[in-house]
Amino acid sequence: MHKTHIIPKAQTHIWPASGQAAEHVLMYIVRDTRGCHLDGPDQLNRYPATPFCCITWMLEGEVSLLQQGKIKREQRLPQIFVAGCQSQYGVSMNLGDRHSFMAVFYSDAFHALFELDLTTVQDRFVDAMEVLNPSGLALLQAVALAETHADRRSLIENHVAQNNSALLSSPWSRLRKMGQNLSLRLSCSLLGVGARQLQRRVRKEAGLPLLGLSRLWRAKRSHSQVLSDLAQGQTPNWAEHADALGYADQSHLIRDCKEVSGRSPQQLLNDARKNESDWIYRL
């Protein structure tokens, strides 16, 4: 009798942050393609523009950045890298099997935790060992050496707890929680600064210009709502969805989605259902 060799499927696991850390860390993601024999387009990773900052530990394997928006790139990324806020969608490629652990931070929390001017990492992927403060460097090493993903999450959440006073003093979390369509006037009022100072501070401390952040926060809520609807067996009605999420109309939703992902909402939905490379959109 011949034995059937079953090739495993690529695995993606996500965990939301717990306790107080959930105010500052969005989630943790593990991507594992070991033994899956992915090739061609399945080795790609397509990601959207994002208002978050992320640290990725490549526990096994390597990844190369291929594209940002319509611009071609050729950058082999470090074993531990920081991805700053991204104003454009992009594409990377796994170089062989991949096993990675990612921590996704709210950008203002990332700035406060690691004392990093976020303008230096906007739209960039940089060696984490070259940009974080001393306590951040110690965290990078501890997470890399941890034996389990549960240990990695605990290390990060302990680090957040130890720096909670600095995080609570950040005014940006208030703006973040307010959601979409933030006006310059309202933001200045909440932070107690003038327009020019606000525009300087927002890129340094929150990662992108105010309007860009507002647009991407709304896109994140739009994505979450679509996933929720699909989980309940509901097919999105894009006109109704646009109205509920604060877009001017369906055309506005489509334009924003193309800027964030490179595709219309329906194209993205169709691709995410069938393409391995769109795994991040299924989270």
Coordinates of C-alpha atoms in Angstrom, one line a residue, residues 9 71 85 88 112 130 135 148 153 160 186 271:
K9 CA -1.2 24.4 3.9
I71 CA 7.1 51.7 -7.9
C85 CA 3.2 53.6 8.5
Q88 CA 0.9 52.9 -0.3
A112 CA 6.1 56.6 22.7
E130 CA 19.4 50.3 14.1
S135 CA 15.0 49.1 26.0
T148 CA 7.1 30.0 22.0
R153 CA 3.4 37.9 23.3
V160 CA 4.1 47.8 27.3
L186 CA -10.8 69.6 16.1
D271 CA -8.8 38.0 -4.9

